[in-house]
Amino acid sequence: MNAPDELPSENEARASPVFVSYATADRKQALSVCKALERHGTECWISSRDVAPGENYQESIVRTLRGACAMVLVFSDAANKSDEVKKELSLASRYAVPVMALRIADVEPSDAFAYELSTRQWIDAFAGWDRSIELLERRIAELRDVKSITLSSPGATVPRRPLPVRRRGIIAVTAGMLLMVIAGAWLLLRPTAPAAHSMIVRVTTFQRLSEDLPATMPDTVRNEIIAAFNEAGDVGVSTAPVPPPGGAPDYALSGTIRRDGDEIRAISRLSNERSGVTLWSGSLAFDADQLSRVPRQIAVHAGNVIRCGLFGASTYAKSMPDPVLSNYLKFCHYYWFETDIGKMLYSARRVVASAPDFSWGWSAVTIAAGNALYENGPGPSREALRREGLEAAAKALALDPRNSEVLAARTRLMSPADFSGQEALLKRAIVARPLDCGCEHWQYALMLQNVGRDVDAAAEAGKAVDMLAFDRDSHLTMAKTLNVLGKREEAKQFFVSLIELDPDRDSAKSFLAVTEATETGDYAAGISALANPKNQAPAAQSAALAGAFRAIASGNAAAKSEAAKALLKLPDDQQDYVVVRTLAALGASREALQLFINGIDSRYDWPALLWYPSLRSVLNEPAFPALAERLGLMNYWRTTRHKPDVCAINDPPPFCRMI
C-alpha cells in the first residue's frame, strides 16, 4: 500500500500553484489563461513554460499536480481528444486536487471525460473572456481559503479575523515609505541600462495605392501588426500619431499596398524619423485571389524581421547608429524571411566591422556561419566557417556573457557527436536571458530530436511557439515531433499553422504533402503534390517518389521492390531524407540504413531522421548499434542516463539493451 502524501502547511497551501492542463493545440490559449491569472496574483504552473531544461517531463507534471491547490482544465475539442489531458485529470482525482473546467469552445465532454467532469461546474470563456477569468480567480481564492481553514489548528472553523482598517492603513503607509527609500537607493545605485533608446515601433500608415483594394485594408494591416507585437517581450508597438519628445531614435513602420496585374504587392519600411533614414524595407507578392491573407502576412514578415533587429539593438549599451542597425536588420531579413545564407553572413560581417563592441553582432556572425556550415561538404571551406563562427562566439561572450543567442547558436559549430556539450550550452542559453523569438528553446528541441528524446523535444518546441507564434520553423519542429510521437491529429494543427504562415501557401502545402507522406499515410496527397507545377524537386526524384508512393499504397510486394530500385538509382545529391524514409517504408531497411550512413554530416538535424516511425525497422538492423556509437549517441545515452523514447515501447529495438 502506498503511504499517503503529507498534508502541506497553511503557508504552503497558499503558495502552491494552480496547475494548468491543456491539449498541445491549445498551448497559446492556455498560456494566456495562465498569464491572466498571474496578473491577478495567482501563481500558475504550465508545462510549456515551467518544466526545467533536461527535467523529466512526466515526473515534473506528477510532482507539481500532487502539490497543486487546483487544476484549471482548458477545455476544447482538442482537449476532448487528448489522452494526456485525460491522464492529468485522473491524477487530479487521485490527489484530490479540485478541477475547474474553462471551456474555450462550445464543446461537450466525450464519454471518457463525462465521468470525471460530471460534478464540476463549467466556466465558458467563449461567452466572455474577462468575466470568465474573474469567475475563475474568485473560485480559486475560495478554494485557497477553504484549504487554509482545513489545514489550520484542529477545530478551527472560521478564517482569521482581519486587521482593523486603521491598523491596515498604518501598515500600508509604513510599507509605502519603506518602498520609497528602497526605490531611491536603487535609483542611485542601479547599473546602467543595457539600451540607450526605447525599443518601440510606431505603426504609421500603410497606404492603399490601388482604389479597387478594400478601403479597410490599411486599418486591417495596422491591427494585424499591433497583434503581432502584442506579446510579452522587449520590442513593442505604439500607435501615437507623432514621435515622442526628445532626441532618441523614433522607429516608424509604414508601407504601401497596390495591385500589380494579377498580383497584390506590399512593401513595408522601417525608418528612423529623427534622421530620415530608411533602415529596412521588404516586399511581398501574392496572387490576386490571396487578398485576404495580405494583412497577416505583412505582420508576420515585418514583425519577425523588426523584432529580431530591435531586440538585438536593445542589448547594445548605447544608441545604435543607423548604418549598423540597417545592416543588422538585413541579417535578420535574410535569416527570417528571404533565406540567403551568403547575404546573411555578409550582412553580419558588416555589422561587426562597424561596431566591434556589439556582442549580438558577433552572435549574428556565429549564426550565419553555423547555417552556412552544411552548405559546404566536409573539407577546408567548412572548417574555415567553423573557425570563423567559433571565434565570433568567443568575442560575443567576452562582451556579454549573458548572450543567450550565441550560446545556443554555438552548438551548431561543435562536434556533431558531442551531444552532452551541446545540451550543456543550450541549458546555459535558456537560463541566461529569454529571447523574444524563443530560439533557444527551438534549438534545444532540435538537439533533443537528434538523440531520440522527442517527448522532451515537443515541450521545448512548444515553448518556442509560445514565445513567437509567427515562427514557421518552430511550428514545423513541433509538428514533426508530434508525428514522430504518433500524435498525428495534434501535429496536423501545427502543419496548418505553418502553411498559413508561409507567403506561398500552395507550395508549402505541397512540400509537406511529399515530405510527410510516409508518416501521415496520405500517399494520394503526396502523388498529387509531386505533379504540381510548383514542385521544385528534380524530375527524376519526383518520378521515383511518385512511383514509390503508389507502390506503398497498393501493398504489392513486386511493385515495392521495383520502386526501391528506382530510388536507389537516383544521383547521390537526390538521395535525401525523404528518399531514406520512403525506402524504409517500402521495406528496404538495410538500403535505407546505408543511405542514412552516406548522408551523415549533410545536415545538423540528420540524426533526428532515425526516430521516425517509418524507420523503426532500421533500428533493428544488426549494424545499428555500431552506427549509434559512431554518431556519439551511445555515449550521450550512457552519460546522461536518458535513453531514447523508442526504448520505452513494449518491444524496444535490440540496441536498447546495450545502453
XYZ file of C-alpha atoms in Angstrom:
659
model
C 0.000 0.000 0.000
C 1.297 3.469 -0.880
C 1.839 5.792 2.067
C -0.425 8.856 1.990
C 1.159 12.155 0.957
C 1.892 14.559 3.803
C -0.514 17.467 4.084
C 1.065 20.843 3.350
C 1.137 23.602 5.926
C -1.203 26.589 5.668
C 1.527 28.769 4.113
C 2.392 26.029 1.626
C -1.267 25.713 0.701
C -1.424 29.414 -0.073
C 1.854 29.261 -2.067
C 1.047 26.120 -4.060
C 0.372 26.922 -7.713
C -2.622 26.353 -9.937
C -1.885 23.572 -12.425
C -2.976 24.465 -15.974
C -3.950 21.405 -18.050
C -4.388 21.743 -21.804
C -4.018 19.973 -25.145
C -0.937 20.758 -27.214
C -3.023 22.519 -29.854
C -4.363 24.933 -27.213
C -0.941 25.914 -25.862
C -1.235 29.602 -26.720
C -4.732 29.937 -25.188
C -3.595 28.055 -22.068
C -0.620 30.386 -21.669
C -2.996 33.354 -21.979
C -5.142 31.885 -19.185
C -2.028 31.404 -17.048
C -0.797 34.967 -17.626
C -4.271 36.414 -16.937
C -4.437 34.594 -13.589
C -0.920 35.686 -12.678
C -1.845 39.310 -13.351
C -4.474 38.809 -10.620
C -1.802 37.482 -8.239
C -2.407 33.737 -8.692
C 0.725 31.683 -9.317
C 0.307 29.163 -12.145
C 2.296 26.191 -13.335
C 2.144 25.350 -17.029
C 4.319 22.647 -18.545
C 5.287 24.538 -21.710
C 6.957 27.211 -19.567
C 7.836 25.643 -16.241
C 9.433 22.262 -16.964
C 13.139 22.952 -16.469
C 15.616 22.052 -19.233
C 16.578 18.368 -19.000
C 13.963 17.666 -16.322
C 11.825 14.563 -16.780
C 8.603 15.878 -18.290
C 6.170 13.324 -16.842
C 7.756 13.332 -13.376
C 7.569 17.118 -13.233
C 3.872 17.070 -14.125
C 3.044 14.435 -11.499
C 5.069 16.186 -8.772
C 3.515 19.587 -9.464
C -0.008 18.270 -9.767
C 0.283 16.429 -6.477
C 1.073 19.697 -4.682
C -1.241 21.983 -6.672
C -4.042 23.877 -4.959
C -6.271 23.461 -8.020
C -6.309 22.432 -11.657
C -7.642 24.651 -14.430
C -8.599 22.472 -17.384
C -8.546 24.458 -20.627
C -11.239 22.503 -22.427
C -11.731 22.361 -26.187
C -12.261 19.849 -28.953
C -8.515 19.090 -28.888
C -8.572 18.543 -25.104
C -11.620 16.307 -25.542
C -9.466 14.000 -27.702
C -6.211 14.260 -25.742
C -5.006 11.190 -23.849
C -2.514 13.325 -21.912
C -5.265 15.595 -20.593
C -7.241 12.525 -19.505
C -4.202 11.270 -17.568
C -3.777 14.633 -15.831
C -7.474 14.729 -14.933
C -7.212 11.238 -13.486
C -4.184 12.272 -11.404
C -6.092 15.298 -10.104
C -8.844 12.973 -8.941
C -6.314 10.663 -7.296
C -4.631 13.510 -5.387
C -7.950 15.226 -4.565
C -6.991 18.358 -6.497
C -10.093 20.457 -7.296
C -10.692 20.883 -11.033
C -12.231 23.896 -12.758
C -13.028 23.411 -16.435
C -12.649 26.526 -18.569
C -14.250 25.956 -21.947
C -12.622 27.941 -24.750
C -15.032 26.404 -27.282
C -18.627 25.223 -27.082
C -17.756 21.523 -26.836
C -19.485 18.832 -24.803
C -17.246 16.302 -23.000
C -16.845 12.881 -24.557
C -17.738 9.766 -22.607
C -14.157 9.499 -21.352
C -14.453 12.947 -19.713
C -18.093 12.800 -18.686
C -17.454 10.759 -15.530
C -14.612 12.888 -14.164
C -16.336 16.168 -15.011
C -19.907 15.202 -14.157
C -19.921 17.020 -10.810
C -17.898 20.035 -11.843
C -19.241 23.382 -12.980
C -18.114 24.785 -16.313
C -16.851 28.297 -16.914
C -17.383 29.379 -20.510
C -14.535 31.607 -21.730
C -16.010 31.776 -25.222
C -19.020 33.602 -23.772
C -16.873 36.390 -22.259
C -13.151 36.279 -21.589
C -12.762 38.920 -18.851
C -15.818 37.703 -16.968
C -14.616 34.077 -17.111
C -11.159 34.960 -15.740
C -12.725 36.934 -12.886
C -15.002 34.000 -12.048
C -12.094 31.571 -12.248
C -9.965 33.737 -9.961
C -12.831 34.027 -7.455
C -13.243 30.248 -7.272
C -9.515 29.714 -6.835
C -9.494 32.240 -3.973
C -12.424 30.426 -2.348
C -10.586 27.114 -2.646
C -7.462 28.576 -1.045
C -9.495 29.952 1.865
C -11.209 26.613 2.435
C -7.883 24.775 2.287
C -6.265 27.231 4.703
C -9.092 26.707 7.215
C -8.810 22.945 6.882
C -5.061 22.964 7.413
C -5.013 25.326 10.409
C -5.202 24.152 14.034
C -7.706 21.355 14.864
C -11.215 22.568 15.443
C -10.753 25.818 13.533
C -13.908 26.654 11.586
C -13.533 30.321 10.645
C -10.771 32.304 8.962
C -8.585 34.685 10.940
C -10.140 37.979 11.877
C -8.823 40.697 9.552
C -6.788 43.611 10.894
C -8.767 46.734 11.779
C -8.960 49.194 8.904
C -6.954 51.850 10.728
C -4.151 49.443 11.570
C -4.042 48.212 7.995
C -3.724 51.818 6.869
C -0.777 52.493 9.220
C 0.980 49.362 7.994
C 0.337 50.316 4.373
C 1.784 53.833 4.863
C 4.844 52.445 6.668
C 5.392 49.859 3.928
C 4.975 52.538 1.276
C 7.606 54.773 2.911
C 9.994 51.845 3.147
C 9.484 51.056 -0.543
C 10.209 54.693 -1.426
C 13.505 54.546 0.487
C 14.454 51.286 -1.233
C 13.445 52.658 -4.644
C 15.531 55.807 -4.068
C 18.574 53.741 -3.143
C 18.072 51.551 -6.180
C 17.862 54.560 -8.480
C 21.164 55.842 -7.101
C 22.984 52.513 -7.191
C 21.398 50.741 -10.196
C 23.650 49.684 -13.082
C 23.463 51.461 -16.416
C 20.513 50.293 -18.505
C 21.520 47.992 -21.366
C 19.768 50.070 -24.026
C 20.193 53.782 -24.603
C 16.918 54.123 -26.503
C 13.410 52.744 -26.477
C 12.626 49.638 -28.491
C 9.178 50.810 -29.513
C 7.948 50.814 -33.108
C 5.403 53.446 -34.115
C 2.948 51.984 -36.605
C 2.065 54.761 -39.023
C 0.287 54.435 -42.389
C 0.080 51.592 -44.875
C -1.138 53.397 -47.993
C -3.636 51.786 -50.369
C -2.289 52.753 -53.800
C -4.969 50.921 -55.812
C -8.522 52.154 -55.379
C -10.044 48.736 -56.108
C -8.454 47.319 -52.948
C -10.732 47.256 -49.870
C -10.888 50.614 -48.128
C -10.489 48.849 -44.780
C -7.181 47.209 -45.717
C -4.848 49.837 -44.139
C -6.667 49.541 -40.812
C -6.641 45.744 -41.025
C -2.882 45.754 -41.653
C -2.378 48.107 -38.724
C -4.408 45.872 -36.402
C -2.535 42.741 -37.507
C 0.825 44.413 -36.804
C -0.318 45.536 -33.368
C -1.471 41.978 -32.623
C 1.857 40.582 -33.849
C 3.735 42.628 -31.258
C 1.122 42.286 -28.533
C 3.066 39.634 -26.625
C 5.411 39.944 -23.678
C 8.867 40.907 -24.916
C 11.456 43.659 -25.296
C 10.038 45.150 -28.503
C 6.613 46.783 -28.535
C 4.424 48.957 -30.755
C 2.834 52.359 -30.424
C 0.040 53.989 -32.399
C 0.999 57.517 -31.376
C 0.406 59.964 -34.270
C 3.681 61.855 -33.672
C 7.168 60.926 -32.406
C 7.737 61.157 -28.654
C 9.640 64.210 -27.408
C 13.394 64.013 -27.112
C 16.277 63.169 -29.389
C 16.244 59.349 -29.207
C 15.611 57.433 -32.456
C 11.958 57.189 -33.474
C 11.398 53.908 -35.270
C 8.341 54.114 -37.522
C 6.822 51.313 -39.615
C 4.906 52.227 -42.755
C 4.229 50.775 -46.181
C 2.215 50.584 -49.365
C -0.185 48.057 -50.887
C -1.098 48.012 -54.574
C -2.450 45.795 -57.314
C 0.117 44.891 -59.971
C -1.577 42.948 -62.762
C -2.580 39.568 -61.343
C -0.668 40.178 -58.123
C -1.001 42.154 -54.918
C 2.270 43.789 -53.886
C 3.007 45.024 -50.374
C 6.104 46.922 -49.282
C 6.993 47.500 -45.608
C 9.515 50.091 -44.421
C 11.147 50.773 -41.071
C 12.656 54.235 -40.753
C 14.247 56.430 -38.120
C 12.080 59.528 -38.387
C 14.602 61.592 -36.414
C 17.259 61.123 -39.087
C 15.003 60.405 -42.057
C 16.912 57.179 -42.833
C 15.121 54.087 -44.127
C 16.624 51.268 -42.084
C 14.900 48.324 -43.758
C 12.361 47.542 -46.430
C 10.860 44.297 -47.646
C 8.307 43.360 -50.258
C 5.765 40.593 -50.673
C 3.787 39.476 -53.729
C 0.554 37.450 -53.705
C -1.777 36.074 -56.311
C -4.858 38.287 -56.569
C -7.089 35.571 -55.080
C -4.982 35.648 -51.878
C -6.048 39.187 -50.989
C -7.448 38.214 -47.575
C -4.045 36.838 -46.495
C -2.104 40.039 -47.219
C -2.574 41.872 -43.862
C -1.496 38.879 -41.756
C 1.493 38.184 -43.999
C 2.677 41.802 -43.745
C 2.520 41.471 -39.954
C 4.412 38.153 -39.987
C 7.070 39.414 -42.380
C 7.689 42.811 -40.786
C 7.121 41.567 -37.236
C 9.755 38.836 -37.353
C 12.430 40.976 -39.010
C 11.881 44.077 -36.862
C 11.570 42.107 -33.631
C 14.891 40.398 -34.428
C 16.639 43.681 -35.256
C 15.391 45.799 -32.387
C 15.767 43.038 -29.805
C 19.440 42.828 -30.753
C 19.751 46.623 -30.676
C 18.190 46.672 -27.187
C 21.238 44.800 -25.857
C 23.669 47.479 -27.090
C 24.944 49.802 -24.370
C 24.397 52.941 -26.446
C 22.204 54.275 -29.203
C 22.901 52.193 -32.289
C 23.993 54.186 -35.374
C 21.620 53.901 -38.333
C 24.121 52.161 -40.689
C 24.862 49.462 -38.081
C 21.184 48.847 -37.366
C 20.418 48.775 -41.095
C 22.988 46.027 -41.691
C 21.755 44.128 -38.634
C 18.182 44.286 -39.962
C 19.460 42.926 -43.286
C 20.945 39.979 -41.405
C 17.546 39.468 -39.750
C 15.792 39.716 -43.126
C 17.967 37.036 -44.710
C 17.573 34.837 -41.634
C 13.828 35.141 -41.041
C 12.329 35.789 -44.413
C 14.303 35.692 -47.627
C 16.734 32.904 -46.747
C 20.065 33.659 -48.381
C 22.951 32.352 -46.300
C 25.638 34.192 -48.275
C 23.931 37.570 -47.827
C 23.174 36.738 -44.199
C 26.862 36.180 -43.449
C 27.929 39.242 -45.458
C 25.489 41.479 -43.540
C 26.634 40.105 -40.174
C 30.286 40.727 -41.066
C 29.468 44.343 -41.965
C 27.768 44.826 -38.587
C 30.837 43.825 -36.550
C 33.166 45.718 -38.878
C 31.298 48.904 -37.933
C 30.524 48.010 -34.297
C 33.125 45.559 -32.943
C 31.791 46.131 -29.399
C 28.303 44.818 -30.313
C 28.043 41.326 -28.790
C 24.903 40.401 -30.669
C 26.534 41.420 -33.928
C 29.157 38.753 -33.272
C 26.405 36.259 -32.480
C 24.912 37.108 -35.902
C 28.229 36.019 -37.447
C 28.068 32.799 -35.406
C 24.508 32.093 -36.570
C 25.300 32.782 -40.215
C 28.461 30.642 -40.121
C 26.513 27.801 -38.495
C 23.862 27.983 -41.201
C 26.480 28.101 -43.946
C 28.383 25.149 -42.484
C 26.216 22.457 -44.062
C 26.020 24.281 -47.400
C 29.601 23.071 -47.856
C 30.704 19.459 -47.869
C 33.378 18.273 -45.408
C 36.678 19.962 -46.159
C 38.647 23.222 -45.823
C 35.708 25.545 -46.605
C 33.548 24.029 -43.891
C 36.353 24.130 -41.338
C 37.091 27.781 -42.166
C 33.443 28.640 -41.486
C 33.561 26.665 -38.253
C 36.631 28.597 -37.076
C 35.067 31.937 -38.008
C 31.869 31.077 -36.156
C 33.647 29.860 -33.023
C 35.913 32.917 -32.924
C 32.871 35.168 -33.293
C 31.130 33.293 -30.470
C 34.120 33.813 -28.179
C 34.092 37.570 -28.907
C 30.330 37.762 -28.329
C 30.600 36.071 -24.932
C 33.588 38.153 -23.901
C 31.458 41.263 -24.498
C 28.265 39.835 -22.968
C 28.401 36.542 -21.013
C 24.576 36.556 -20.905
C 24.256 36.458 -24.698
C 21.859 33.514 -24.877
C 21.602 33.767 -28.647
C 25.262 32.947 -29.202
C 25.242 30.196 -26.551
C 22.501 28.425 -28.499
C 23.998 29.148 -31.924
C 27.440 27.849 -30.949
C 26.051 24.318 -30.619
C 25.825 24.024 -34.419
C 29.567 24.607 -34.691
C 30.581 21.994 -32.133
C 31.437 18.397 -32.931
C 28.182 16.776 -34.113
C 28.904 13.820 -31.793
C 29.253 15.977 -28.651
C 25.580 15.947 -27.669
C 26.348 16.375 -23.968
C 28.369 19.519 -24.683
C 25.616 20.874 -26.908
C 22.991 20.246 -24.242
C 25.080 21.967 -21.551
C 25.363 25.101 -23.710
C 21.653 25.080 -24.527
C 20.733 24.854 -20.835
C 23.009 27.829 -20.188
C 21.295 29.732 -23.001
C 17.845 29.083 -21.563
C 18.712 30.452 -18.113
C 20.921 33.313 -19.380
C 18.300 35.536 -20.983
C 14.953 34.751 -22.658
C 14.909 35.549 -26.366
C 11.852 37.204 -27.920
C 11.863 34.517 -30.619
C 12.157 31.529 -28.283
C 15.069 30.433 -30.483
C 16.999 28.875 -27.599
C 14.085 26.508 -26.959
C 13.782 25.720 -30.678
C 17.488 24.874 -30.932
C 17.232 22.678 -27.829
C 14.263 20.888 -29.419
C 16.391 20.092 -32.496
C 19.165 18.708 -30.315
C 16.695 16.541 -28.349
C 15.231 15.241 -31.618
C 18.719 14.175 -32.684
C 19.140 11.978 -29.589
C 15.653 10.456 -29.825
C 14.064 12.371 -26.924
C 11.004 13.580 -28.811
C 8.744 13.869 -25.758
C 11.122 16.464 -24.311
C 11.661 17.988 -27.766
C 7.919 18.617 -28.055
C 7.983 20.501 -24.744
C 10.841 22.753 -25.912
C 9.310 23.329 -29.349
C 6.069 24.258 -27.597
C 7.884 26.903 -25.573
C 9.335 28.326 -28.795
C 5.861 28.515 -30.359
C 4.564 30.225 -27.222
C 7.307 32.855 -27.421
C 6.787 33.625 -31.122
C 3.665 32.216 -32.739
C 4.730 33.607 -36.140
C 7.869 31.452 -36.481
C 7.450 28.823 -39.196
C 10.467 26.792 -38.030
C 9.050 26.339 -34.521
C 5.712 25.163 -35.907
C 7.466 22.740 -38.270
C 9.619 21.305 -35.479
C 6.574 20.917 -33.247
C 4.556 19.201 -35.984
C 7.363 16.804 -36.903
C 7.953 15.896 -33.263
C 4.270 15.134 -32.721
C 4.294 12.996 -35.874
C 7.239 11.009 -34.518
C 5.299 10.500 -31.278
C 2.316 9.182 -33.245
C 0.141 12.201 -32.376
C -0.929 12.887 -35.927
C -4.120 14.771 -35.131
C -2.268 17.206 -32.891
C 0.512 17.510 -35.485
C -1.992 18.484 -38.188
C -2.856 21.714 -36.430
C 0.772 22.849 -36.409
C 1.171 21.876 -40.063
C -1.892 24.006 -40.840
C -0.395 26.940 -38.899
C 2.879 26.526 -40.770
C 1.080 26.591 -44.131
C -0.862 29.724 -43.169
C 2.343 31.471 -42.079
C 4.058 30.799 -45.411
C 3.668 33.533 -48.056
C 3.237 30.808 -50.710
C 0.594 28.651 -49.064
C 0.165 26.254 -52.004
C 3.883 25.494 -52.272
C 4.153 24.938 -48.515
C 1.178 22.581 -48.591
C 2.672 20.597 -51.492
C 6.080 20.418 -49.815
C 4.606 18.987 -46.607
C 2.405 16.539 -48.513
C 5.554 14.998 -50.031
C 7.951 15.165 -47.082
C 5.459 13.834 -44.517
C 3.664 11.231 -46.661
C 5.425 8.267 -45.024
C 4.271 9.442 -41.581
C 0.746 10.620 -42.412
C -0.010 7.742 -44.779
C -1.649 10.158 -47.228
C 0.183 8.965 -50.328
C -2.511 10.303 -52.666
C -1.754 13.849 -51.466
C 1.960 13.197 -51.962
C 1.452 11.982 -55.530
C -0.724 14.999 -56.322
C 1.869 17.378 -54.858
C 4.652 15.834 -56.924
C 2.586 16.526 -60.062
C 2.034 20.164 -59.045
C 3.734 22.622 -61.456
C 5.148 24.440 -58.399
C 7.026 21.303 -57.336
C 10.719 22.214 -57.447
C 12.152 18.717 -56.943
C 14.211 17.246 -59.807
C 12.092 15.374 -62.352
C 13.833 12.041 -61.734
C 13.357 12.258 -57.980
C 9.699 13.286 -58.372
C 9.004 10.344 -60.674
C 10.750 7.842 -58.375
C 8.936 9.119 -55.280
C 5.551 9.106 -57.032
C 6.162 5.506 -58.092
C 7.171 4.574 -54.543
C 4.075 6.218 -53.048
C 1.845 4.315 -55.471
C 3.609 1.059 -54.639
C 3.250 1.557 -50.865
C -0.443 2.436 -51.257
C -1.024 -0.674 -53.356
C 0.719 -3.016 -50.929
C 2.059 -5.013 -53.916
C 5.406 -6.591 -52.956
C 6.762 -6.681 -56.519
C 5.838 -3.032 -57.115
C 7.515 -2.029 -53.859
C 10.692 -3.869 -54.815
C 10.853 -2.086 -58.196
C 10.144 1.262 -56.551
C 13.047 0.741 -54.138
C 15.379 0.009 -57.055
C 14.294 3.236 -58.778
C 15.065 5.273 -55.657
C 18.494 3.661 -55.311
C 19.335 4.630 -58.914
C 18.907 8.339 -58.174
C 22.046 10.520 -58.131
C 23.672 10.909 -54.708
C 22.551 14.528 -54.332
C 18.907 13.448 -54.744
C 19.011 10.686 -52.129
C 17.833 12.960 -49.350
C 15.917 12.356 -46.106
C 12.613 11.886 -47.971
C 14.162 9.115 -50.050
C 15.632 7.456 -46.927
C 12.234 7.433 -45.184
C 10.475 6.220 -48.319
C 12.942 3.345 -48.768
C 12.301 2.241 -45.195
C 8.538 2.456 -45.755
C 8.989 0.206 -48.808
C 10.589 -2.409 -46.567
C 14.153 -1.822 -47.775
C 15.506 -1.154 -44.275
C 19.086 -2.226 -44.962
C 19.274 0.041 -48.024
C 17.696 2.892 -46.061
C 20.331 2.462 -43.345
C 23.124 2.632 -45.913
C 21.729 5.837 -47.427
C 21.468 7.288 -43.922
C 25.161 6.474 -43.338
C 26.037 8.111 -46.665
C 24.245 11.282 -45.564
C 25.978 11.720 -42.186
C 27.252 15.316 -41.782
C 24.941 16.580 -44.537
C 22.584 18.329 -42.076
C 22.672 19.305 -38.421
C 19.379 17.507 -37.772
C 20.260 14.369 -39.748
C 20.261 12.004 -36.695
C 16.633 13.003 -35.953
C 15.681 11.048 -39.061
C 16.285 7.771 -37.201
C 13.343 8.193 -34.849
C 10.536 8.476 -37.390
C 8.077 5.571 -37.215
C 8.790 4.791 -40.884
C 12.412 3.975 -39.918
C 11.539 1.738 -36.980
C 12.737 -1.373 -38.849
C 16.129 0.284 -39.427
C 16.717 0.346 -35.661
C 16.521 -3.467 -35.636
C 19.335 -3.837 -38.168
C 22.471 -5.580 -36.754
C 24.616 -2.654 -37.945
C 22.653 -0.044 -35.993
C 24.481 -0.248 -32.603
C 27.817 0.473 -34.299
C 26.229 3.419 -36.083
C 24.875 4.765 -32.787
C 28.385 4.559 -31.319
C 29.835 6.388 -34.314
C 27.290 9.202 -34.040
C 28.028 9.702 -30.339
C 24.511 8.627 -29.367
C 25.542 5.678 -27.200
C 27.963 7.864 -25.253
C 25.245 10.500 -24.677
C 22.642 7.947 -23.549
C 25.078 6.276 -21.154
C 26.494 9.532 -19.776
C 23.168 11.278 -19.205
C 21.116 8.144 -18.492
C 18.488 9.491 -20.868
C 17.512 6.709 -23.244
C 15.683 7.488 -26.499
C 11.891 7.348 -26.287
C 11.792 4.277 -28.517
C 13.383 2.249 -25.708
C 10.230 2.735 -23.619
C 7.862 0.968 -26.047
C 6.607 -2.570 -25.405
C 9.000 -4.245 -27.839
C 12.083 -1.992 -27.931
C 14.831 -2.406 -30.547
C 17.791 -4.646 -29.569
C 20.243 -1.724 -29.185
C 18.321 -0.510 -26.106
C 19.744 -3.441 -24.122
C 23.280 -2.262 -24.935
C 22.940 1.194 -23.370
